[in-house]
Protein backbone atom coordinates (compact mmCIF):
# COMPACT_ATOMS: atom_id res chain seq x y z
CA UNK A 1 0.00 0.00 0.00
CA UNK A 2 2.99 2.38 0.12
CA UNK A 3 2.41 3.25 -3.56
CA UNK A 4 -1.29 4.07 -3.11
CA UNK A 5 -1.12 7.34 -1.15
CA UNK A 6 0.97 10.30 -0.06
CA UNK A 7 1.97 8.27 2.99
CA UNK A 8 4.42 6.28 0.82
CA UNK A 9 6.93 9.09 0.18
CA UNK A 10 6.81 10.11 3.85
CA UNK A 11 7.50 6.53 4.91
CA UNK A 12 10.31 6.28 2.34
CA UNK A 13 12.06 9.32 3.85
CA UNK A 14 11.76 7.91 7.37
CA UNK A 15 13.13 4.47 6.53
CA UNK A 16 15.98 5.99 4.52
CA UNK A 17 16.99 8.05 7.56
CA UNK A 18 17.25 4.76 9.50
CA UNK A 19 19.34 3.11 6.79
CA UNK A 20 16.51 0.74 5.88
CA UNK A 21 15.47 -0.17 2.37
CA UNK A 22 11.77 0.16 1.57
CA UNK A 23 10.62 -2.76 -0.56
CA UNK A 24 7.31 -3.82 -2.06
CA UNK A 25 5.28 -6.71 -0.72
CA UNK A 26 7.13 -9.89 -1.68
CA UNK A 27 3.81 -11.66 -2.20
CA UNK A 28 1.21 -9.18 -3.52
CA UNK A 29 -0.87 -12.09 -4.78
CA UNK A 30 -1.58 -12.92 -1.12
CA UNK A 31 -3.52 -9.65 -0.77
CA UNK A 32 -1.93 -8.64 2.54
CA UNK A 33 -3.07 -5.02 2.20
CA UNK A 34 -6.65 -6.16 1.63
CA UNK A 35 -6.62 -8.57 4.59
CA UNK A 36 -4.96 -6.23 7.06
CA UNK A 37 -6.39 -4.60 10.17
CA UNK A 38 -6.16 -1.18 8.56
CA UNK A 39 -8.18 -2.20 5.48
CA UNK A 40 -11.32 -0.91 7.25
CA UNK A 41 -9.78 2.55 7.06
CA UNK A 42 -9.05 2.17 3.35
CA UNK A 43 -12.64 1.05 2.69
CA UNK A 44 -13.80 4.23 4.43
CA UNK A 45 -11.53 6.31 2.17
CA UNK A 46 -8.83 6.97 4.77
CA UNK A 47 -5.32 6.60 3.32
CA UNK A 48 -3.43 3.75 4.95
CA UNK A 49 -0.33 1.70 4.37
CA UNK A 50 0.99 -1.76 5.21
CA UNK A 51 4.22 -1.80 7.18
CA UNK A 52 6.11 -4.98 7.95
CA UNK A 53 9.56 -6.22 8.74
CA UNK A 54 10.33 -7.74 5.38
CA UNK A 55 12.77 -10.57 4.82
CA UNK A 56 16.18 -8.83 4.65
CA UNK A 57 18.20 -9.20 7.83
CA UNK A 58 21.51 -7.60 8.76
CA UNK A 59 24.26 -10.19 8.99
CA UNK A 60 22.23 -12.96 7.36
CA UNK A 61 22.35 -14.39 3.82
CA UNK A 62 19.82 -12.96 1.37
CA UNK A 63 17.50 -15.99 1.41
CA UNK A 64 17.57 -16.47 5.20
CA UNK A 65 14.63 -14.18 6.01
CA UNK A 66 12.42 -15.70 3.34
CA UNK A 67 13.25 -19.19 4.59
CA UNK A 68 12.35 -18.14 8.14
CA UNK A 69 9.04 -16.64 6.98
CA UNK A 70 8.12 -19.73 4.98
CA UNK A 71 9.00 -22.02 7.88
CA UNK A 72 6.95 -19.90 10.28
CA UNK A 73 3.93 -19.92 7.97
CA UNK A 74 4.15 -23.65 7.35
CA UNK A 75 4.78 -24.79 10.93
CA UNK A 76 3.81 -22.17 13.53
CA UNK A 77 1.33 -19.62 12.13
CA UNK A 78 -1.92 -19.92 14.15
CA UNK A 79 -0.60 -23.02 15.88
CA UNK A 80 0.02 -23.62 19.61
CA UNK A 81 3.73 -23.11 18.89
CA UNK A 82 3.04 -19.57 17.60
CA UNK A 83 4.37 -17.78 20.67
CA UNK A 84 7.27 -15.69 21.88
CA UNK A 85 10.62 -17.42 22.31
CA UNK A 86 13.52 -16.03 24.37
CA UNK A 87 15.90 -16.41 21.42
CA UNK A 88 13.97 -13.87 19.30
CA UNK A 89 16.08 -10.89 18.23
CA UNK A 90 13.72 -7.95 18.58
CA UNK A 91 16.09 -5.17 17.47
CA UNK A 92 14.43 -4.98 14.05
CA UNK A 93 10.97 -4.87 15.62
CA UNK A 94 12.07 -2.01 17.88
CA UNK A 95 13.49 -0.14 14.90
CA UNK A 96 10.26 -0.69 12.97
CA UNK A 97 8.19 0.51 15.95
CA UNK A 98 10.26 3.71 16.06
CA UNK A 99 9.62 4.30 12.36
CA UNK A 100 5.88 3.72 12.76
CA UNK A 101 5.85 6.12 15.72
CA UNK A 102 7.72 8.78 13.72
CA UNK A 103 5.35 8.24 10.78
CA UNK A 104 2.37 8.86 13.06
CA UNK A 105 3.93 12.01 14.52
CA UNK A 106 4.84 13.29 11.06
CA UNK A 107 1.35 12.69 9.68
CA UNK A 108 -0.30 14.08 12.82
CA UNK A 109 1.74 17.28 12.71
CA UNK A 110 1.37 17.84 8.95
CA UNK A 111 -0.70 20.78 7.77
CA UNK A 112 -2.38 18.61 5.13
CA UNK A 113 -3.95 15.19 5.70
CA UNK A 114 -2.67 12.24 3.65
CA UNK A 115 -4.27 11.77 0.25
CA UNK A 116 -4.80 8.81 -2.04
CA UNK A 117 -2.88 8.87 -5.32
CA UNK A 118 -4.98 9.61 -8.41
CA UNK A 119 -5.00 5.96 -9.50
CA UNK A 120 -5.78 4.47 -6.07
CA UNK A 121 -9.00 2.46 -5.97
CA UNK A 122 -10.00 4.17 -2.70
CA UNK A 123 -9.61 7.77 -3.90
CA UNK A 124 -13.27 8.12 -4.90
CA UNK A 125 -14.33 7.04 -1.40
CA UNK A 126 -12.12 9.72 0.15
CA UNK A 127 -13.33 12.37 -2.28
CA UNK A 128 -16.97 11.52 -1.50
CA UNK A 129 -16.35 11.64 2.26
CA UNK A 130 -14.78 15.10 2.02
CA UNK A 131 -17.54 16.76 0.01
CA UNK A 132 -19.06 19.62 1.90
CA UNK A 133 -16.13 20.07 4.28
CSV table of C-alpha atoms in Angstrom, one decimal:
chain,number,residue,atom,x,y,z
A,1,UNK,CA,0.0,0.0,0.0
A,2,UNK,CA,3.0,2.4,0.1
A,3,UNK,CA,2.4,3.2,-3.6
A,4,UNK,CA,-1.3,4.1,-3.1
A,5,UNK,CA,-1.1,7.3,-1.1
A,6,UNK,CA,1.0,10.3,-0.1
A,7,UNK,CA,2.0,8.3,3.0
A,8,UNK,CA,4.4,6.3,0.8
A,9,UNK,CA,6.9,9.1,0.2
A,10,UNK,CA,6.8,10.1,3.8
A,11,UNK,CA,7.5,6.5,4.9
A,12,UNK,CA,10.3,6.3,2.3
A,13,UNK,CA,12.1,9.3,3.8
A,14,UNK,CA,11.8,7.9,7.4
A,15,UNK,CA,13.1,4.5,6.5
A,16,UNK,CA,16.0,6.0,4.5
A,17,UNK,CA,17.0,8.1,7.6
A,18,UNK,CA,17.2,4.8,9.5
A,19,UNK,CA,19.3,3.1,6.8
A,20,UNK,CA,16.5,0.7,5.9
A,21,UNK,CA,15.5,-0.2,2.4
A,22,UNK,CA,11.8,0.2,1.6
A,23,UNK,CA,10.6,-2.8,-0.6
A,24,UNK,CA,7.3,-3.8,-2.1
A,25,UNK,CA,5.3,-6.7,-0.7
A,26,UNK,CA,7.1,-9.9,-1.7
A,27,UNK,CA,3.8,-11.7,-2.2
A,28,UNK,CA,1.2,-9.2,-3.5
A,29,UNK,CA,-0.9,-12.1,-4.8
A,30,UNK,CA,-1.6,-12.9,-1.1
A,31,UNK,CA,-3.5,-9.6,-0.8
A,32,UNK,CA,-1.9,-8.6,2.5
A,33,UNK,CA,-3.1,-5.0,2.2
A,34,UNK,CA,-6.7,-6.2,1.6
A,35,UNK,CA,-6.6,-8.6,4.6
A,36,UNK,CA,-5.0,-6.2,7.1
A,37,UNK,CA,-6.4,-4.6,10.2
A,38,UNK,CA,-6.2,-1.2,8.6
A,39,UNK,CA,-8.2,-2.2,5.5
A,40,UNK,CA,-11.3,-0.9,7.2
A,41,UNK,CA,-9.8,2.6,7.1
A,42,UNK,CA,-9.0,2.2,3.4
A,43,UNK,CA,-12.6,1.1,2.7
A,44,UNK,CA,-13.8,4.2,4.4
A,45,UNK,CA,-11.5,6.3,2.2
A,46,UNK,CA,-8.8,7.0,4.8
A,47,UNK,CA,-5.3,6.6,3.3
A,48,UNK,CA,-3.4,3.8,5.0
A,49,UNK,CA,-0.3,1.7,4.4
A,50,UNK,CA,1.0,-1.8,5.2
A,51,UNK,CA,4.2,-1.8,7.2
A,52,UNK,CA,6.1,-5.0,7.9
A,53,UNK,CA,9.6,-6.2,8.7
A,54,UNK,CA,10.3,-7.7,5.4
A,55,UNK,CA,12.8,-10.6,4.8
A,56,UNK,CA,16.2,-8.8,4.6
A,57,UNK,CA,18.2,-9.2,7.8
A,58,UNK,CA,21.5,-7.6,8.8
A,59,UNK,CA,24.3,-10.2,9.0
A,60,UNK,CA,22.2,-13.0,7.4
A,61,UNK,CA,22.4,-14.4,3.8
A,62,UNK,CA,19.8,-13.0,1.4
A,63,UNK,CA,17.5,-16.0,1.4
A,64,UNK,CA,17.6,-16.5,5.2
A,65,UNK,CA,14.6,-14.2,6.0
A,66,UNK,CA,12.4,-15.7,3.3
A,67,UNK,CA,13.2,-19.2,4.6
A,68,UNK,CA,12.3,-18.1,8.1
A,69,UNK,CA,9.0,-16.6,7.0
A,70,UNK,CA,8.1,-19.7,5.0
A,71,UNK,CA,9.0,-22.0,7.9
A,72,UNK,CA,6.9,-19.9,10.3
A,73,UNK,CA,3.9,-19.9,8.0
A,74,UNK,CA,4.2,-23.7,7.3
A,75,UNK,CA,4.8,-24.8,10.9
A,76,UNK,CA,3.8,-22.2,13.5
A,77,UNK,CA,1.3,-19.6,12.1
A,78,UNK,CA,-1.9,-19.9,14.1
A,79,UNK,CA,-0.6,-23.0,15.9
A,80,UNK,CA,0.0,-23.6,19.6
A,81,UNK,CA,3.7,-23.1,18.9
A,82,UNK,CA,3.0,-19.6,17.6
A,83,UNK,CA,4.4,-17.8,20.7
A,84,UNK,CA,7.3,-15.7,21.9
A,85,UNK,CA,10.6,-17.4,22.3
A,86,UNK,CA,13.5,-16.0,24.4
A,87,UNK,CA,15.9,-16.4,21.4
A,88,UNK,CA,14.0,-13.9,19.3
A,89,UNK,CA,16.1,-10.9,18.2
A,90,UNK,CA,13.7,-7.9,18.6
A,91,UNK,CA,16.1,-5.2,17.5
A,92,UNK,CA,14.4,-5.0,14.0
A,93,UNK,CA,11.0,-4.9,15.6
A,94,UNK,CA,12.1,-2.0,17.9
A,95,UNK,CA,13.5,-0.1,14.9
A,96,UNK,CA,10.3,-0.7,13.0
A,97,UNK,CA,8.2,0.5,16.0
A,98,UNK,CA,10.3,3.7,16.1
A,99,UNK,CA,9.6,4.3,12.4
A,100,UNK,CA,5.9,3.7,12.8
A,101,UNK,CA,5.8,6.1,15.7
A,102,UNK,CA,7.7,8.8,13.7
A,103,UNK,CA,5.3,8.2,10.8
A,104,UNK,CA,2.4,8.9,13.1
A,105,UNK,CA,3.9,12.0,14.5
A,106,UNK,CA,4.8,13.3,11.1
A,107,UNK,CA,1.3,12.7,9.7
A,108,UNK,CA,-0.3,14.1,12.8
A,109,UNK,CA,1.7,17.3,12.7
A,110,UNK,CA,1.4,17.8,9.0
A,111,UNK,CA,-0.7,20.8,7.8
A,112,UNK,CA,-2.4,18.6,5.1
A,113,UNK,CA,-3.9,15.2,5.7
A,114,UNK,CA,-2.7,12.2,3.7
A,115,UNK,CA,-4.3,11.8,0.3
A,116,UNK,CA,-4.8,8.8,-2.0
A,117,UNK,CA,-2.9,8.9,-5.3
A,118,UNK,CA,-5.0,9.6,-8.4
A,119,UNK,CA,-5.0,6.0,-9.5
A,120,UNK,CA,-5.8,4.5,-6.1
A,121,UNK,CA,-9.0,2.5,-6.0
A,122,UNK,CA,-10.0,4.2,-2.7
A,123,UNK,CA,-9.6,7.8,-3.9
A,124,UNK,CA,-13.3,8.1,-4.9
A,125,UNK,CA,-14.3,7.0,-1.4
A,126,UNK,CA,-12.1,9.7,0.1
A,127,UNK,CA,-13.3,12.4,-2.3
A,128,UNK,CA,-17.0,11.5,-1.5
A,129,UNK,CA,-16.4,11.6,2.3
A,130,UNK,CA,-14.8,15.1,2.0
A,131,UNK,CA,-17.5,16.8,0.0
A,132,UNK,CA,-19.1,19.6,1.9
A,133,UNK,CA,-16.1,20.1,4.3
